[in-house]
Structure formats: C-alpha cells, structure tokens
XYZ file of C-alpha atoms in Angstrom:
607
model
C 53.250 21.699 121.998
C 53.279 18.306 122.289
C 54.428 18.980 125.995
C 51.850 21.611 127.140
C 48.827 19.342 125.865
C 50.344 16.662 128.079
C 50.988 18.678 130.866
C 47.566 19.780 130.920
C 46.926 15.801 130.892
C 44.896 15.445 127.143
C 44.700 12.779 125.841
C 47.548 11.049 123.529
C 44.508 10.717 120.317
C 43.099 14.765 120.852
C 45.930 16.210 121.211
C 47.428 14.761 117.659
C 43.826 15.482 116.382
C 45.193 18.873 117.588
C 48.465 18.910 116.366
C 47.597 18.243 112.926
C 44.607 20.541 112.913
C 47.313 23.633 114.218
C 49.709 21.981 110.749
C 46.976 22.284 108.556
C 46.406 26.117 109.662
C 49.855 26.789 109.506
C 50.178 26.136 106.017
C 47.369 27.345 104.967
C 48.598 30.906 106.592
C 51.919 29.738 104.424
C 49.423 29.382 101.680
C 47.196 32.255 101.644
C 50.761 34.324 102.253
C 52.220 32.848 99.282
C 49.030 33.776 97.089
C 49.289 36.986 98.793
C 52.019 37.933 97.705
C 51.316 36.397 94.127
C 48.426 38.991 93.915
C 50.612 41.942 95.034
C 53.049 40.657 92.142
C 50.104 40.288 89.520
C 48.446 43.282 90.661
C 51.842 45.415 90.297
C 52.112 44.470 87.417
C 48.782 44.657 86.518
C 49.015 48.740 87.212
C 52.450 48.990 85.241
C 49.577 47.863 82.340
C 48.113 49.711 82.600
C 50.488 52.735 82.222
C 52.879 50.820 80.165
C 55.128 53.125 79.546
C 58.452 51.422 78.339
C 58.240 47.799 77.227
C 61.650 46.729 77.997
C 61.234 48.027 81.312
C 58.110 46.729 82.206
C 58.913 43.036 81.179
C 62.253 42.791 82.821
C 60.453 43.482 86.330
C 57.374 40.811 84.896
C 60.736 38.599 84.755
C 62.230 39.272 88.371
C 58.971 39.009 90.011
C 57.761 35.659 88.445
C 61.819 34.298 89.406
C 61.452 35.939 92.475
C 57.840 34.392 93.548
C 57.898 30.813 91.671
C 61.535 30.088 94.097
C 63.267 28.368 90.554
C 67.114 29.035 89.804
C 66.495 30.907 85.969
C 63.478 32.460 84.649
C 63.602 33.159 81.576
C 61.224 35.004 78.634
C 61.496 33.983 74.510
C 59.949 35.756 72.323
C 59.939 34.974 68.667
C 61.915 35.882 66.247
C 60.620 35.960 62.596
C 58.301 34.206 60.353
C 59.749 30.722 60.797
C 58.668 30.653 64.473
C 62.402 30.229 65.322
C 62.659 31.814 70.136
C 65.401 33.685 71.200
C 65.497 34.606 74.937
C 64.810 38.053 75.449
C 65.298 38.498 79.297
C 66.245 36.240 81.987
C 66.984 35.975 85.539
C 69.410 33.592 87.756
C 71.220 32.971 84.547
C 75.458 32.943 84.434
C 76.462 32.648 81.410
C 76.018 34.756 78.072
C 75.238 32.399 75.531
C 72.301 31.409 77.128
C 70.811 34.765 77.167
C 70.518 35.300 73.708
C 69.889 31.800 73.105
C 68.474 31.138 69.425
C 65.733 28.353 69.713
C 65.260 26.930 65.609
C 61.735 25.883 65.019
C 60.897 22.783 65.323
C 63.417 22.394 68.280
C 63.369 21.991 72.053
C 60.650 22.204 74.610
C 60.339 26.421 73.858
C 58.504 24.906 70.148
C 57.002 22.289 72.067
C 54.838 24.357 74.418
C 54.807 27.301 70.891
C 52.902 24.763 69.266
C 50.727 23.668 71.461
C 49.953 26.107 73.550
C 49.812 24.462 76.188
C 52.134 24.446 79.150
C 54.501 20.855 79.652
C 57.238 20.757 81.995
C 60.140 18.064 81.740
C 62.399 16.679 84.706
C 65.163 15.813 83.712
C 65.677 17.890 80.225
C 68.565 15.600 79.201
C 66.263 13.118 78.797
C 63.090 14.496 76.943
C 61.914 12.778 74.055
C 58.699 14.610 73.926
C 60.613 17.441 71.556
C 63.338 17.599 68.749
C 66.885 17.929 70.851
C 69.535 20.381 68.926
C 73.184 20.856 69.777
C 73.585 23.974 69.931
C 70.027 24.325 72.324
C 71.665 21.353 74.355
C 75.377 22.529 75.295
C 73.632 25.863 76.170
C 71.732 23.941 78.286
C 74.701 21.958 79.608
C 77.072 24.986 80.761
C 74.350 27.117 82.299
C 73.790 23.481 84.467
C 69.816 23.429 83.783
C 68.016 20.316 84.684
C 64.079 21.035 84.833
C 61.820 22.855 82.915
C 58.682 24.853 82.550
C 57.330 26.244 80.086
C 53.960 28.389 79.577
C 52.943 29.849 76.100
C 52.867 34.062 76.020
C 49.402 33.516 72.938
C 47.463 36.411 72.208
C 43.910 34.893 70.697
C 44.680 32.585 67.730
C 48.907 34.532 68.354
C 52.306 33.103 70.258
C 54.147 35.400 71.087
C 56.583 33.280 72.815
C 57.347 31.212 75.745
C 57.922 32.526 79.735
C 60.226 29.499 81.588
C 61.144 28.411 84.970
C 64.570 26.728 85.400
C 66.163 24.364 88.280
C 69.868 23.169 88.596
C 68.656 19.660 89.649
C 65.472 17.399 88.979
C 61.957 18.487 89.797
C 58.666 17.717 89.437
C 56.362 21.383 89.603
C 53.030 20.756 90.791
C 49.773 22.601 89.410
C 50.048 25.961 91.456
C 53.523 27.095 89.507
C 51.767 25.997 86.254
C 48.845 28.910 87.494
C 51.024 31.271 88.757
C 53.928 31.084 85.738
C 50.424 31.070 83.216
C 48.740 33.811 85.131
C 52.697 36.054 84.952
C 52.627 34.304 81.418
C 49.597 36.033 80.079
C 50.675 39.337 81.342
C 53.772 39.573 79.722
C 51.923 38.617 76.156
C 49.320 41.860 76.922
C 52.253 43.612 77.633
C 53.379 42.084 74.296
C 50.348 42.497 72.512
C 49.983 45.991 73.605
C 53.912 47.520 72.327
C 52.887 45.325 69.107
C 50.163 47.337 68.199
C 51.134 50.727 69.459
C 54.132 49.710 67.319
C 52.026 49.014 64.466
C 49.638 52.087 65.043
C 52.670 54.667 65.283
C 53.687 53.054 62.078
C 50.003 53.030 60.178
C 50.100 56.724 61.429
C 54.011 57.943 59.957
C 52.639 55.963 56.388
C 49.207 58.226 57.121
C 51.848 61.766 57.135
C 54.238 60.367 54.808
C 51.256 59.805 52.262
C 49.484 63.006 53.150
C 53.473 65.106 52.322
C 53.705 63.025 49.786
C 50.322 63.121 48.369
C 51.002 67.282 48.293
C 53.670 67.027 46.659
C 52.124 65.254 43.814
C 49.000 67.459 43.607
C 51.718 69.735 43.398
C 54.066 68.358 40.525
C 50.325 67.082 39.040
C 49.335 71.031 38.383
C 52.906 72.630 37.498
C 53.499 69.252 34.443
C 49.767 70.513 33.769
C 50.441 73.768 33.211
C 53.260 72.743 31.457
C 51.293 70.384 28.800
C 49.284 73.613 28.682
C 52.013 75.111 26.830
C 53.734 73.056 25.575
C 50.171 71.731 23.421
C 50.258 75.219 22.759
C 53.474 75.684 20.696
C 52.631 72.448 19.862
C 49.122 73.776 18.110
C 51.181 77.569 16.446
C 53.797 74.808 14.497
C 56.461 74.523 17.382
C 59.566 71.698 16.257
C 60.766 69.910 19.097
C 63.434 72.134 19.941
C 60.881 74.576 21.099
C 59.364 71.950 23.346
C 62.914 71.788 24.953
C 63.404 75.250 25.225
C 59.958 75.666 27.240
C 60.916 72.732 29.515
C 63.546 74.212 30.423
C 62.369 77.078 31.180
C 59.883 76.224 33.213
C 61.777 73.487 35.135
C 64.858 75.301 35.601
C 67.612 73.340 34.035
C 69.033 72.252 31.238
C 67.275 69.945 28.952
C 68.490 68.736 25.329
C 66.027 66.929 22.408
C 68.263 63.607 21.616
C 67.516 61.715 18.313
C 67.418 58.335 17.896
C 71.464 57.503 18.040
C 71.712 60.606 21.204
C 73.194 62.931 18.963
C 71.667 66.359 20.849
C 69.434 68.407 17.619
C 69.897 71.868 19.671
C 72.846 71.773 20.860
C 76.733 70.639 21.708
C 76.647 67.295 23.660
C 78.813 68.655 26.346
C 77.921 68.018 29.532
C 75.738 64.676 28.576
C 76.551 60.727 29.328
C 78.313 58.817 27.220
C 76.676 57.433 24.360
C 76.481 54.214 25.673
C 75.199 55.216 29.159
C 72.280 57.141 26.876
C 71.410 54.371 24.867
C 71.111 51.951 28.397
C 68.097 54.587 29.708
C 66.631 55.259 26.528
C 65.852 51.543 25.938
C 65.488 50.985 29.556
C 62.554 54.467 29.719
C 61.035 52.768 26.200
C 60.540 49.219 28.400
C 58.938 51.283 31.303
C 57.277 53.828 29.559
C 58.846 55.694 32.659
C 61.849 58.315 32.867
C 64.961 56.397 32.994
C 68.577 57.701 35.773
C 72.098 57.931 34.577
C 74.735 58.872 37.389
C 77.729 59.370 36.106
C 81.020 60.741 37.814
C 78.588 61.769 40.699
C 75.869 62.966 38.658
C 72.996 62.591 37.915
C 70.581 63.001 34.455
C 66.979 62.022 33.804
C 66.171 60.406 30.125
C 62.921 60.015 28.834
C 62.937 58.269 25.560
C 60.067 59.532 23.322
C 58.182 56.229 21.460
C 56.607 56.404 18.400
C 54.384 53.408 16.910
C 57.212 50.273 16.715
C 60.757 53.109 17.251
C 62.598 55.595 19.283
C 62.143 58.590 17.800
C 64.969 59.835 19.773
C 65.210 61.279 23.968
C 64.566 64.554 26.281
C 67.385 64.142 28.743
C 67.445 66.818 31.838
C 70.571 67.705 35.042
C 68.584 66.481 37.697
C 67.990 68.368 40.539
C 67.662 67.796 44.409
C 64.531 65.489 45.586
C 61.217 67.968 45.326
C 62.095 69.645 41.760
C 62.568 65.527 40.468
C 58.884 64.829 41.665
C 58.233 67.901 39.233
C 60.804 67.018 36.400
C 59.943 63.935 36.171
C 56.375 63.746 35.041
C 57.340 67.039 33.096
C 59.805 65.118 31.074
C 57.418 62.357 30.584
C 54.814 64.445 28.926
C 56.585 66.611 26.883
C 58.304 63.820 25.719
C 54.757 62.357 25.226
C 53.605 65.806 22.577
C 57.181 65.886 22.050
C 55.480 62.521 19.997
C 52.708 63.599 18.113
C 55.523 66.420 16.961
C 57.129 63.760 15.389
C 54.344 61.804 14.046
C 53.512 64.856 12.361
C 56.334 65.980 10.799
C 57.208 62.723 10.277
C 53.772 61.960 8.700
C 54.270 65.466 6.066
C 57.763 64.535 5.284
C 56.764 60.738 3.753
C 53.749 63.137 1.919
C 56.639 65.108 0.265
C 59.306 62.075 0.064
C 56.619 59.702 -1.554
C 56.042 62.593 -4.119
C 58.852 64.080 -5.225
C 60.230 60.085 -4.963
C 57.392 59.112 -7.218
C 58.597 62.230 -9.700
C 62.158 60.424 -10.113
C 60.585 57.013 -10.961
C 58.320 58.699 -14.182
C 61.790 60.372 -14.957
C 62.994 57.082 -14.881
C 60.317 55.054 -16.899
C 58.737 57.854 -18.467
C 58.400 57.348 -22.401
C 60.179 60.454 -24.676
C 57.036 62.143 -25.440
C 56.121 62.220 -21.099
C 59.907 63.285 -20.399
C 59.166 67.662 -21.335
C 56.401 67.178 -18.830
C 58.056 65.483 -15.946
C 60.386 67.740 -15.888
C 58.427 70.700 -16.365
C 57.774 69.643 -12.048
C 60.423 70.026 -11.674
C 62.632 72.769 -9.231
C 65.567 73.121 -10.517
C 67.888 70.879 -13.230
C 69.364 67.275 -13.330
C 72.738 66.618 -13.665
C 73.861 64.443 -12.102
C 73.074 61.253 -10.201
C 74.129 58.421 -7.819
C 73.742 55.005 -6.603
C 73.483 53.955 -3.075
C 73.154 49.960 -1.708
C 71.172 49.682 0.682
C 70.295 45.883 0.371
C 68.251 44.387 3.647
C 67.702 48.210 5.395
C 64.769 49.901 6.469
C 63.824 53.452 6.941
C 67.511 54.594 4.635
C 65.102 56.709 2.412
C 63.944 59.017 4.291
C 66.967 59.158 5.637
C 68.529 60.165 2.523
C 65.573 62.889 1.769
C 66.213 64.708 4.390
C 70.017 64.377 4.324
C 69.617 65.110 0.010
C 66.915 67.876 0.976
C 66.280 70.437 -1.583
C 68.865 69.694 -3.618
C 67.379 66.703 -5.319
C 65.421 63.849 -6.284
C 65.747 61.143 -4.282
C 63.626 56.812 -4.928
C 63.824 53.920 -3.785
C 64.061 50.857 -5.903
C 63.998 47.314 -4.986
C 68.052 47.560 -3.230
C 69.353 51.010 -5.127
C 68.898 54.508 -3.560
C 68.671 56.605 -6.359
C 69.188 60.275 -6.657
C 68.775 63.010 -8.606
C 70.899 66.257 -8.357
C 72.388 69.670 -9.443
C 75.250 69.607 -6.816
C 78.827 71.355 -8.104
C 80.774 68.283 -6.842
C 78.113 65.553 -7.205
C 80.969 62.769 -6.092
C 81.449 64.683 -2.514
C 77.966 64.920 -1.764
C 76.857 61.545 -2.215
C 79.796 61.613 0.055
C 78.024 63.264 2.045
C 74.891 60.770 2.033
C 75.893 57.766 1.970
C 78.452 58.751 5.457
C 74.322 59.552 6.631
C 73.359 56.481 5.266
C 76.457 54.462 7.190
C 75.590 56.541 10.637
C 71.976 55.911 11.383
C 71.760 52.689 10.052
C 74.912 51.668 11.835
C 76.277 49.869 8.877
C 79.835 50.892 8.073
C 79.557 48.058 4.390
C 77.036 50.983 3.064
C 78.417 51.589 -0.624
C 77.734 54.181 -3.102
C 78.633 55.516 -7.155
C 78.673 58.815 -7.878
C 77.059 58.471 -12.192
C 78.062 60.469 -14.622
C 77.101 63.799 -15.806
C 73.921 64.441 -17.028
C 73.308 67.391 -20.104
C 69.776 66.512 -19.919
C 67.312 64.760 -18.507
C 67.006 62.165 -21.283
C 70.293 61.171 -19.935
C 69.499 60.301 -16.516
C 68.081 56.802 -17.095
C 71.144 55.117 -18.196
C 74.121 56.808 -16.163
C 70.749 55.547 -13.389
C 71.213 51.893 -14.980
C 75.577 52.659 -15.719
C 75.628 53.116 -11.855
C 73.818 50.500 -10.871
C 75.702 48.460 -12.628
C 78.948 49.314 -11.047
C 78.077 48.460 -7.734
C 77.841 45.491 -8.570
C 81.482 45.228 -9.994
C 82.069 46.444 -6.150
C 81.808 43.869 -4.684
C 83.546 40.867 -6.189
C 86.491 43.549 -5.643
C 86.303 43.411 -2.231
C 85.429 47.200 -2.175
C 82.921 48.648 0.602
C 81.557 51.847 3.080
C 82.695 53.833 -0.354
C 81.723 56.091 -2.764
C 83.402 56.125 -6.590
C 82.849 57.549 -9.708
C 81.122 56.108 -12.115
C 83.463 57.676 -14.917
C 86.347 55.048 -12.744
C 84.703 52.252 -14.445
C 83.842 52.399 -18.524
C 86.186 50.292 -19.531
C 83.818 47.830 -18.247
C 80.525 48.811 -18.929
C 80.891 47.947 -22.533
C 80.984 44.457 -20.744
C 78.316 44.419 -18.313
C 75.544 46.578 -20.557
C 73.300 44.447 -22.753
C 72.532 47.768 -24.983
C 73.438 47.128 -28.243
C 75.004 50.180 -29.006
C 77.097 50.708 -26.023
C 80.593 50.316 -27.227
C 79.778 51.917 -30.501
C 79.587 55.276 -28.096
C 82.970 54.027 -25.945
C 84.721 53.698 -28.431
C 83.366 57.056 -30.738
C 83.788 58.685 -27.745
C 88.269 58.267 -26.879
C 87.828 58.252 -30.942
C 85.435 59.749 -32.576
C 87.647 62.670 -33.646
C 90.449 60.231 -34.679
C 88.504 58.914 -37.436
C 86.792 61.741 -38.152
C 90.175 63.311 -39.005
C 91.174 59.497 -41.474
C 87.347 59.732 -42.877
C 88.730 63.958 -43.842
C 92.647 63.084 -44.642
C 92.800 59.922 -46.113
C 95.454 59.214 -43.089
C 95.930 55.818 -40.418
C 95.699 57.734 -38.196
C 93.557 54.878 -35.769
C 95.470 51.865 -37.870
C 99.273 53.900 -36.281
C 97.452 54.128 -33.222
C 95.820 50.448 -33.599
C 100.116 49.135 -34.272
C 101.886 51.725 -31.819
C 99.672 49.136 -28.822
C 100.783 45.987 -30.332
C 104.489 47.252 -30.818
C 104.268 47.326 -26.464
C 104.182 51.338 -27.337
C 107.245 51.489 -29.174
C 107.959 53.880 -32.293
C 110.487 52.077 -33.478
C 107.839 49.003 -33.385
C 105.608 50.091 -34.689
C 107.600 52.028 -37.632
C 108.988 48.418 -39.285
C 105.484 47.041 -38.182
C 104.323 50.136 -40.247
C 106.550 49.876 -42.820
C 107.051 53.654 -42.256
C 110.110 56.029 -40.027
C 110.129 56.891 -37.080
C 109.454 60.202 -37.787
C 106.818 59.127 -39.151
C 105.107 57.915 -36.798
C 105.886 60.406 -34.247
C 104.056 62.554 -35.997
C 100.394 60.722 -36.079
C 100.808 60.592 -32.534
C 101.218 63.631 -32.107
C 98.285 64.340 -34.619
C 96.744 61.923 -32.054
C 97.319 62.928 -28.402
C 96.155 66.569 -29.997
C 92.696 65.456 -30.883
C 92.181 63.009 -28.590
C 91.317 64.958 -24.731
C 93.113 63.158 -21.958
C 96.490 62.873 -20.517
C 98.491 60.755 -22.479
C 100.873 60.742 -18.547
C 97.887 58.983 -17.107
C 97.974 54.613 -17.231
C 94.075 54.570 -17.028
C 93.581 57.050 -19.816
C 95.976 55.277 -21.739
C 94.458 51.660 -20.753
C 90.529 52.987 -21.512
C 92.354 54.744 -25.141
C 94.026 50.914 -25.878
C 90.563 49.154 -25.226
C 88.037 51.393 -27.716
C 91.066 50.700 -30.282
C 90.991 47.043 -29.551
C 87.277 46.551 -29.445
C 86.911 49.332 -32.986
C 89.775 46.894 -34.724
C 87.343 43.586 -33.187
C 84.135 44.993 -34.477
C 85.269 46.390 -38.131
C 87.524 42.532 -38.465
C 83.640 40.666 -37.675
C 82.289 43.306 -39.621
C 84.518 42.745 -42.442
C 84.209 39.070 -41.739
C 80.174 38.976 -42.187
C 80.774 40.967 -45.101
C 82.793 38.100 -46.811
C 81.095 35.504 -45.608
C 77.383 37.111 -47.198
C 79.383 37.776 -50.526
C 80.598 34.292 -51.118
C-alpha cells in the first residue's frame, strides 16, 4: 500500500494519514464483523429460548457459542447447587480434566462466590495470585490440573435471585477488555433466562401435579367420609337400640368386608379367640400410640398389617378396635371408620360403666349395711337379698385402683361385693367358696397386673347373722399371710382356726373355740361324771403316750385306751392328721388355762 502511494507521487505526510485511515477502517470492519457474529449468536440463543424445549441442550449450545466468540481456552457455566450457595459446574467447553467438569465451589470460596455475592462481573489476570476472595485447596488443585490462569466471571441473575455464574478462562495471564465482559454478560443474561424459565416451568408442572394429587385425594376423602358417615349412622342406631361393643364390631366388620376385633383394656379379644392378632406387646404399644395421637396406629408383624384404634375414656384406655389392613383405597375408608366406631364404642362403654357402677354401688351399700346393721335391722336388710348368703371372702387390694368393679363383674349375680379401706369383701352363695374366691383373685391379679393379690375364703355361714364375725375373722387372717411370706394365693380361713384365739379382741372367742372342739366331751363328763377332758390333757402332756398317761392318772393302760376311743367318737375329725391333733391340743390347753385362772381367782376371792 505504501509503495503504491509512493509511485503515485503522494507526499509522505499524506500517505501516512491515508494509511492510518485504512488501518482504522479495517479495524472497524473487523469489529463490526465480530459484533455481527456476536449478535447472530445472541439472536440464535434468543430464538432457542423462545421455543425452549430441552434446557440442557440450550445451555450446552449457549456455552459453546460463548466459547467460540470469546476465543478463550475454557468456558463453563456454574449453577447454584443448594440452599447453602455452593456452585457446581454444569456445562463446559474446552476442559481437559474430568474433575473440573463436575467441580463444586463451596460458598465463601473462590472467584465464583465473589461474583455471586456481588452480582457484578469480576476477572483476575492470574488466579494463583488472587487476593480478593478466599482460596480452597480442592479448587486450587482442580484449576492447576486444568492449567487455567486467568478468569472472567459474570453472574446469572434474575431479579434479586442469583442462579449461577458464567466463566471464560485462559491458560495464560490475560487482561480482559470491556467488550469481552459485555459479550459474556449478554450470554449470561440469556443463560439466566433459560434457567429461570426452566425452574418456573418445573414449579408450574409440580404445582399442577400437586393440585391433581390433591383433587384425587379430596375425591377419595369425600368418598371415605361418605362411607364413614353412613357407618356412623348405623353404629349410632345400634347404640340407641341397646347394642354392645361386640355388636358395633360386627357392623363395622360387615361394612368394611374384613375381620375386626374388639379388645379390652388389657388387649384381650372380647368375643373371639386371639388367633390372627398381633402379639400382646405390639397391641399394647399400638394402643398407647393411638391414645397419644387420637388416631389409628399401624402394626406390622410377620409381613402382615393391622389398624389399631384405642377406645378412650376420660383418663384411661377402655379397649381397642383392631382390623386387618387391606390395600390403600380400602384403608382410606377403614381408618376413619374405625376411628368413628371407637368414639361410639367409648359412648357405649360409658353407658355400660355408668349402669354397672350404679348397680355395684347399690349392692355394695347393701353388703356394708348387712355388716354394720344393728340386730333389729338385719332381718329387714336380709329381705333384699336375691339369694341366701352361705360364705364370705376377703381380698387384700391395698394401693390398687378399680378393684371393686372388676371383682363385682367377676362375681356377677352370685353375691355382693363391697370395699372397706384396703379390703374387698364378698358375700355369696357358692358351692366351693375357696375355688370361687381363687377365681376372683386371679381375675383381679390379671386385670391389675399384680401377681401378689392375696385372698382368704371365709368359713361356712349358717345365716346372715354370722357374716360380720366371719368377715372380721377373714380380715384378721389376711394379716397373718404377709408375715408368713404368703402372697398371690387364696387360703381358707379354717386353716387359721387355732390362731384366731390369739388375735381376737372378743372375750368369747377362746370359749367358742374350745366349745367347738371339746363341747361334746365336756358334756359327756358332766353327764357321766367321767374325766375324759383330764385324760386327754394328760395324754398330750405325756407326749401322746398311753403308758405315760396311765402312770400319771394311776389307772391301767387299757382304761386310758378306752377313754381315748370314747373321746375320738365324740370329736369329729381325723386323728391321723397332725394339724387336727394340734388344734385339739390347743383347745385342751386353753381349757385347762381358763379353768386354772378361774379357780385361782375364786381362791383369792374366798381368801
């Protein structure tokens, strides 16, 4: 160009100006061409954004176009990965190491965090010497392996939200010019628009899916509520007609088309065997869970599922309803149905308990009245008895709540039950008082979960007039059991006959005891002028030796033998039973003591 101007005789000064103008024109043309290419790339990205189909494909092409136009060694896009603000490399062009393609930059480190936090473009000539942001050893190692030196980063922002950052990097030191910053920022704006649109569309799709799920759930809930309401009406009608909890369970089982059990508060079925049910421990845990939540609980055991709903009273669990769990649609009906049935069952239980409590209280008042009534009113109260009273029992329930209703329910119409202080008192007419008392004791021990409940079966009664003394005697027997280490058992009051004399405060107790055993023998002595009682006492003093007794009485051994045979015929009992011989010996010694003391008093009086 300069030679052509010299041949044309153009002055040197003019030639220099002309050459400068040409160079400027060439540079402007290059810039315009580059600008046109940039605009074409941006327009292409904008067109793809308008007909957004595949977000991943659009962003990948966007990074590739930015890489071509920027002319840098590496271009990559990082997206905010979590709520903490960590940035993860999603798309890259020009990278050579796999570690860098999935690099995570923790929040607070590196140039990426600075760009995201300031929402402004930033660049560094040499990354290793960067002091504007903290370095992270992992990031520095990845940058070194990739061989990157200079970085330019611009934010991907929509409104107040930063979605990530777009980077252009070189493997040599480089000062980025404003045109490069503007170009990369333009691509970043498009990328931010793509990410934002994708998130909006995803949220819209998720919201639509949630709305559809909610509508389906609402439909299912309405259908389940309708079924549950109709079942509730049937249950209410059953209650109004006097139905029991067992009747309610039958109705629910029929409507749900599955087996349903009614349990008492201990987890035992009320009307069916326990086969097919989960373990007692699992049932107890589920009942407690249902009590705490007020809703149904689920048991999974041996790959089977059950629904458990507690029947709740004012301050305790009255029982539960259990159903085998089916598929999900049926379960949506079964749970609210069982929960409503449990509410109705609680009302039935309240009604039953109220009626039972009134009956128990009335019968308890009658029994306490019989125990405390003066002799003049005893016959009047006895007329209220449905059956005669032939036996009694006393059960120690110290510190145990709800013993009276359980005992009354177990006794039923066989007798009366009352509670006085820490003793349950039973008066009844049963063929085997000891066996009947043990049955009640076991029911209490099981219900109260206390194996140490102890009971005494009182003596046979000839009439109501003997009830007070018999109950008092059985109550004293109870006090003997603990020192003897006897708990969790039923014993007969007759077993304590020799000891009643030692504990009774009644003045006639010893006399009655002696009369019961020796009355016929003393009567024989009185009528016949014999010495049978004295012979028996001497026999016991001699260690039950006939020869010793004969020597002490100064009679022949055969005479002692004849007297003993007469005594055995007059006293009812088995002389081969050591316990019976002990009782007779106790009666003989008490009789001798009483006669000795009375004789001594008379001597002192006459003296």
